[in-house]
Amino acid sequence: MRVLQMARPTLIVLLAASAALALLQLSGLAFWQGLAINFAIFVILVQALNLASGFTGVFSLGHIGFMAIGAYTSAILTLPLATKAEYLPNLPVWLEGVHLDMTVGPVPVGFVAATLIAGALVMVIAGLVGAVLMRLSGHFVAVATLGFLVIVRVVLFNADDITRGSRTFSNVAPYTNLWWAWGWAAIAIYMAWRLKFSGYGRAMFAQKGDRWAARSIGISILRPRLVAFVAGAFLSAVAGSLYAHFITSFSPTVFYFDLTFRVITMLVVGGMGSVSGAVIGTAIVLALAEALRRIEGATLLYGLGGILLAVFFIAVIIFRPSGILGQREIDLEQLVAWRPRRGRRRGPGSATPD
Amino acid sequence: MDVYLIQQIVNALSAGSLYALMAVGLALIFGILRLINFAHGDVMMVAAYIAAFSLFAGLPLPVAIVTMIAGTVLIGLAMERIAYRPIRGGPEVAMLLTSFAVGQILQNGTLLVTRLASQPVQIAFPTPDVLSGVVAIGAVTIPRVNVIGFGSGVIILAGVMLFLTRTRTGLSMHAAADDLPAAQLVGIRVNWVVAAAFALSAALASVAGLLYASQAGQINPFLGFSPVLKAFIAAVIGGFGSISGAVVGAYALGFLEVIPTALGGIADILPPGAVSPEIHDLLATVFPSALGSYRDAIVFVFLILMLLFRPNGILGGRAREDTP
Amino acid sequence: MLELTGVHVAYGNIRALQGISIRVGAGELVALIGSNGAGKSTTLKAISGLLRPSAGRIEFEGRDISRASTDVIVGLGISHCPEGRRVFGRLTVRENLLLGGITRPIAEVRSDIERVTTLFPRLGERMTQLGGTLSGGEQQMLAIGRALMSRPRLLILDEPSLGLAPMMVERIFEVIDDLKRGGLTMLLVEQNVHHALDSADRAYVLESGLITLEGPADVLRRNPQVEHSYLGR
C-alpha cells in the first residue's frame, strides 16, 4: 500500500507525459515531433553528464565521444546485409555477417539489441578509460577527457573501412520515434534518480563535497566516480544510437566540442547534480537555441545565436553558479498537487543550505 | 634521407616555437589564477583575422602587425575584465567552463563579422611576401615561414623571459602565481598584474596567430581549437604553470609530433636493400603509412600518460598527491 | 595613528568581528591577544584591506581606509607581515625584498635592501637563494624584512614566533624590540603572550569577536583572568 502511495505522483506524471506524446503523435506536426525527439536525446545526454559530472564533481568532456561510438556501433550493426556489402565493402570479417535489422511485429528488436550492444561496448571502453582518468582531479580530468574526445574523433576519421572516415555515414534505418526516444529518456531519468538516492549516490556527493573527509571516513573515491562515469557513458551511447536512427545520416564532425558545450550549458543551467534540474535546463536551452536559430535565419546574423547563448551561460555562472535548482529536486507530489516552490526535495549532498 | 631528416627537424622547431608562444600565455594565466584559458586559441584566431583584414585594407605589414597586436591585447583585456574577474577565485571548473563560453563568443563573433563583411567562412590568408616562399640551403628547401617562425619565436620568448625575471612587473607575476594573498599584502596591485598577464599572453598569441595563418594559408573561425590543445599539452609536459617548463614542453611536443609522421611508412622511404626483408616487413607493420594521420590521437595518449605519471612535468618530480 | 571604531566583519553567516574598537598611537607597540578563532587575524586582515568590514570605521592618520584596496593601504604606510610568513618560495631572497618595495621608487629600493640586510645579516648571505629553501627562522626574517621594504609607519605582525625554535623566538623578539627603539609603531598578534606582553606598551584581549579587556601591558600581565587563560599560571 505504502509503495503504491509513494509511486502515485510518478504514475500521474508518467500518464500525463504518455498522453501528451500520444497527442503529439496523432497531431502529425512533424516539426514538433522532431523537436520532442531532440529534446529526449538531449535529456539522455544531459543526465549522462549529470551522472558523470554533476554527482561527482569530476568534469567529463569526453561523453560526446561515447555518444559517437554508440552512434556508429548501432548504425553499423543494424545495416541490412545487402546495403552493408555495397556500402562498407572493407568491413572486418567478423562484422560482415552481422545485421540486426529484424523486427518482431512492430517492434524493431534488432535496433534494441544494437543499442544495448553499443551501450555494453561503450561501458567496457569507459571502464578502461575511466579506471585511468578518474584518478586525476579537477580540471585535469576535464582536459584528459577532452583528449579522449579528440582521440575518438581522430579514430573515426581514419578508420575508413568501418566508419567511412570523413564521408557521411547514411542509409541508417529511421527507427527512432517519439516512443523510443522518450522511453529511453524515462529510463535515463529513472537511472539518475535511483543512483542519486542510493548509497552510491551519497558516496558520490560526499566525495564531491570533500575528498579528504570522504576518504577519511572510508568512502572510496575511485569506485563511485568510476560507476558514475561508466553509467554516464552507457546513457551517452544510447543517446548516440537514438540520434543515429533519428537523423539517419551523420559524420564524425557532429560529435565534437560544440555539442559537448551545448550539453554542458544545459546541465549547468539546470543545476549540476539535480535530476529534475537537468530536464528543465535542457528544455530552457533547447528552446532558447531554437528561438535564436530562427532569429539568425530571419536576420541573417549568423553567429549571433552562439554569442547570446554563451553570454547567457556566463551570466548563469556569475550570478547563479549552482543553476536553477542546484542539487535540489522538484518534488513530484508537490507538482501534482499544484503547489510549486514548496518543500523541494533535497539531494543527499545539500545537508547545509547553500 | 638526410634532407628528409633536416626538414623534419625544421618542422619540429617551427611548430615548437608556435606552441611555445601559445603555451607561455596559458601557463602565465594558469599560474596566477588557476584558470585554464581555453579561449586562448580563439584569441590567436582573432589575431589572424585582424591581420588578414588589415592586410586586405592595404596597410603595410608593420602597421598591420601593430594593429593586430593592439587589437588582440584589447580583446584579451576585455575578456579578463568582463568574464574572468567576476569569478576569480571561484571553483576551477567554473572558470574552465567560462573560458569555453568566451571561446564560443569569439568564434561566433568572428563568424558574424566576416558575414557582415560579406566574406566566406573560410578565407585565404594574404600571407605577406616575407613569410612566403622557401629558403634553399644546399639540397634542403624549407618554407620561409618556418625559419622566421622559429627565429622570431626564440627572440620573443627570450624577451619574455627577461621581462619576467628582470622587471618588477614580471616578478610581480611570479609572486602573484606563488602566493596571491601575500602578493596583495606587499602592495602588488593584483588587478593590474592580472591584466598585464592577459595583455602579454594575448600579444604572444597574436604573433602565433600570424605565423599559423601564414603557414596554413587559410583561416576560419574555428582554427584555434587544435593549437590551444597542443599548447596545453606542451604546458603539461613542462609542468603546468611553469613558464620555462612550457617553453621546453613546446619544443618537446614539436619533436614528438613529427615522430609519427616521420616513422609512418618509413619502410617505403628506405632505399631498397638497406635492411633485410624481414625488418622491412616489421617496420611496415609497426609503422604503417597511415600512422601520421593518427598523430593527434598519439599526442593525446601521451598527454594522458603525462597527467597520470608525471603531473609535475618532465622536469618536475614524480606524482604528488593531487589536490581535491 | 590607527583607530578602529565599531568594526564588524562577517564570513558569510559567521560574524567574526562584532564591533571592535582599537587604537594604536604613534610609536606604540600594541599587542592583540586571544585564543584561536577569536578574530585576531581577521582584525589584521580588515586593517590591511584583505577583508572588507561590514560596518564600522578604520582610520589611519585621520584618513578612512576601511574601503581602500591593499596596495593603497601599503602605499599609505601600513605593512602587514602575515601569519605563516608567506615568503615567495620560488623567488630569491633579493627578489622577495625587491617586491616588498614595489610601492616605492626603484632607486630607493636598492638602498633599502642594504638597510634590511644590516638588520638581518643572515639574509645578506643568502640573497640568491630561493625563499622556499630557507629555514623557518630565516623565512620569518625575510618576511619581516620584506614588510619593512615598503618603509611602513605602522608594521603589523601576525604570529611572528609561530613554529620557531626557542633560540629563534628570542632573536625575533630582539628584532621587534630594536624596531620599537627605532620609533616604529607596531601592532602585534602573538600566541606567545608572555613575550608579547614583555615587549608591548599596551594590549587588547579579543574573545569571540569582542574586545573583553584592554590596558597597559604590565597591568594586563597581572590581571588574574589573563594570567589564568593566557599565561598559564
Coordinates of C-alpha atoms in Angstrom, one line a residue, chain A residues 72-255:
Chain A
Y72 CA 28.5 4.4 -35.2
T73 CA 28.2 1.0 -33.5
S74 CA 24.4 0.9 -33.6
A75 CA 24.3 2.2 -37.2
I76 CA 26.8 -0.4 -38.4
L77 CA 25.1 -3.3 -36.6
T78 CA 21.6 -2.5 -37.9
L79 CA 22.7 -2.1 -41.6
P80 CA 21.0 -4.8 -43.7
L81 CA 23.3 -7.3 -45.4
A82 CA 22.8 -6.1 -48.9
T83 CA 23.5 -2.5 -48.1
K84 CA 26.4 -3.4 -46.0
A85 CA 28.3 -5.3 -48.7
E86 CA 27.9 -2.4 -51.0
Y87 CA 28.3 0.4 -48.5
L88 CA 31.1 -0.8 -46.3
P89 CA 33.0 -3.3 -48.5
N90 CA 36.1 -3.5 -46.4
L91 CA 34.5 -4.3 -43.1
P92 CA 36.4 -6.8 -40.9
V93 CA 35.2 -10.3 -41.4
W94 CA 33.6 -10.8 -38.0
L95 CA 31.4 -7.7 -38.6
E96 CA 30.4 -8.6 -42.2
G97 CA 27.7 -11.0 -41.4
V98 CA 26.0 -9.0 -38.6
H99 CA 22.7 -7.5 -39.5
L100 CA 20.5 -6.5 -36.6
D101 CA 17.6 -5.3 -38.8
M102 CA 15.0 -7.8 -37.8
T103 CA 11.6 -6.9 -36.3
V104 CA 9.1 -8.8 -34.3
G105 CA 5.7 -7.4 -35.3
P106 CA 6.0 -3.6 -35.0
V107 CA 9.0 -3.9 -32.6
P108 CA 12.4 -3.4 -34.2
V109 CA 14.2 -5.9 -31.8
G110 CA 17.4 -5.6 -33.9
F111 CA 17.5 -1.8 -33.0
V112 CA 17.0 -2.6 -29.3
A113 CA 19.7 -5.2 -29.4
A114 CA 22.1 -2.9 -31.3
T115 CA 21.5 -0.1 -28.9
L116 CA 22.2 -2.4 -25.9
I117 CA 25.3 -3.8 -27.6
A118 CA 26.6 -0.3 -28.3
G119 CA 25.9 0.6 -24.7
A120 CA 27.8 -2.5 -23.5
L121 CA 30.7 -1.8 -25.7
V122 CA 31.0 1.7 -24.5
M123 CA 30.7 0.6 -20.9
V124 CA 33.8 -1.6 -21.4
I125 CA 35.7 1.3 -23.0
A126 CA 34.6 3.7 -20.3
G127 CA 35.6 1.2 -17.7
L128 CA 39.1 1.1 -19.1
V129 CA 39.4 4.8 -19.8
G130 CA 37.7 5.7 -16.5
A131 CA 39.9 3.5 -14.4
V132 CA 42.8 5.5 -15.6
L133 CA 41.3 9.0 -15.8
M134 CA 39.3 9.1 -12.6
R135 CA 42.5 9.2 -10.6
L136 CA 43.1 12.7 -11.8
S137 CA 41.4 15.7 -10.2
G138 CA 39.6 18.9 -11.1
H139 CA 40.2 20.5 -14.4
F140 CA 42.9 17.9 -15.3
V141 CA 40.1 15.3 -15.6
A142 CA 38.3 17.8 -17.9
V143 CA 41.3 18.2 -20.2
A144 CA 42.2 14.5 -20.2
T145 CA 38.6 13.6 -21.1
L146 CA 38.7 16.2 -23.8
G147 CA 41.8 14.4 -25.0
F148 CA 39.7 11.2 -25.2
L149 CA 37.1 13.1 -27.3
V150 CA 39.9 14.1 -29.7
I151 CA 41.2 10.6 -29.8
V152 CA 37.8 9.2 -30.7
R153 CA 37.4 11.8 -33.4
V154 CA 40.8 11.0 -34.9
V155 CA 40.0 7.3 -35.0
L156 CA 36.5 7.9 -36.5
F157 CA 38.1 10.0 -39.2
N158 CA 40.8 7.5 -40.0
A159 CA 39.1 4.1 -39.6
D160 CA 37.7 4.4 -43.2
D161 CA 36.8 0.7 -43.5
I162 CA 34.4 0.8 -40.6
T163 CA 33.2 4.4 -40.4
R164 CA 33.7 5.7 -43.9
G165 CA 36.1 8.2 -42.5
S166 CA 35.2 11.8 -43.1
R167 CA 32.4 10.8 -45.6
T168 CA 28.8 11.0 -44.4
F169 CA 27.5 7.8 -43.0
S170 CA 24.0 7.5 -44.3
N171 CA 21.4 4.7 -45.0
V172 CA 20.7 4.3 -41.3
A173 CA 17.2 3.0 -40.7
P174 CA 14.9 5.6 -39.1
Y175 CA 13.9 3.5 -36.1
T176 CA 13.9 6.3 -33.6
N177 CA 10.4 7.7 -32.9
L178 CA 8.8 9.6 -30.1
W179 CA 8.2 6.4 -28.0
W180 CA 11.7 5.0 -28.3
A181 CA 13.3 8.4 -27.6
W182 CA 11.1 9.2 -24.6
G183 CA 11.1 5.6 -23.3
W184 CA 14.9 5.8 -23.1
A185 CA 14.8 9.3 -21.7
A186 CA 12.5 8.0 -18.9
I187 CA 14.9 5.2 -18.2
A188 CA 17.8 7.7 -18.1
I189 CA 15.9 9.9 -15.6
Y190 CA 14.9 6.9 -13.5
M191 CA 18.6 5.6 -13.5
A192 CA 19.9 9.0 -12.4
W193 CA 17.2 9.4 -9.8
R194 CA 17.8 5.9 -8.3
L195 CA 21.5 6.4 -8.3
K196 CA 21.3 9.8 -6.7
F197 CA 19.3 8.5 -3.7
S198 CA 21.3 5.2 -3.4
G199 CA 24.2 4.5 -1.1
Y200 CA 26.5 5.1 -4.1
G201 CA 24.8 8.4 -4.8
R202 CA 25.5 9.5 -1.2
A203 CA 29.1 8.4 -1.6
M204 CA 29.4 10.4 -4.8
F205 CA 28.1 13.6 -3.3
A206 CA 30.2 13.1 -0.2
Q207 CA 33.4 12.8 -2.1
K208 CA 32.4 15.8 -4.3
G209 CA 32.0 17.9 -1.1
D210 CA 35.3 16.9 0.4
R211 CA 37.5 14.3 -1.0
W212 CA 39.8 14.1 2.0
A213 CA 36.9 13.9 4.5
A214 CA 35.1 11.3 2.4
R215 CA 38.3 9.2 2.2
S216 CA 38.9 9.5 6.0
I217 CA 35.6 8.0 6.8
G218 CA 36.3 5.2 4.5
I219 CA 34.4 6.3 1.3
S220 CA 36.5 5.2 -1.6
I221 CA 36.7 8.0 -4.2
L222 CA 37.6 5.9 -7.2
R223 CA 34.7 3.4 -7.1
P224 CA 31.7 5.9 -7.1
R225 CA 33.5 8.1 -9.6
L226 CA 34.0 5.1 -11.9
V227 CA 30.4 3.8 -11.5
A228 CA 29.1 7.3 -12.4
F229 CA 31.4 7.6 -15.3
V230 CA 30.5 4.2 -16.8
A231 CA 26.8 4.7 -16.2
G232 CA 27.0 8.1 -17.9
A233 CA 28.9 6.5 -20.8
F234 CA 26.2 3.9 -21.3
L235 CA 23.5 6.6 -21.5
S236 CA 25.6 8.6 -23.9
A237 CA 25.9 5.5 -26.2
V238 CA 22.1 5.1 -26.0
A239 CA 21.7 8.7 -27.0
G240 CA 24.1 8.1 -29.8
S241 CA 22.1 5.2 -31.1
L242 CA 18.9 7.1 -30.9
Y243 CA 20.5 10.0 -32.7
A244 CA 21.9 7.8 -35.5
H245 CA 18.5 6.3 -36.2
F246 CA 16.7 9.7 -35.9
I247 CA 19.0 11.8 -38.2
T248 CA 19.8 8.7 -40.4
S249 CA 23.0 10.3 -41.8
F250 CA 25.9 11.9 -40.0
S251 CA 29.7 12.3 -40.0
P252 CA 32.3 12.5 -37.2
T253 CA 32.3 16.3 -37.2
V254 CA 28.9 16.3 -35.3
F255 CA 30.3 14.6 -32.3

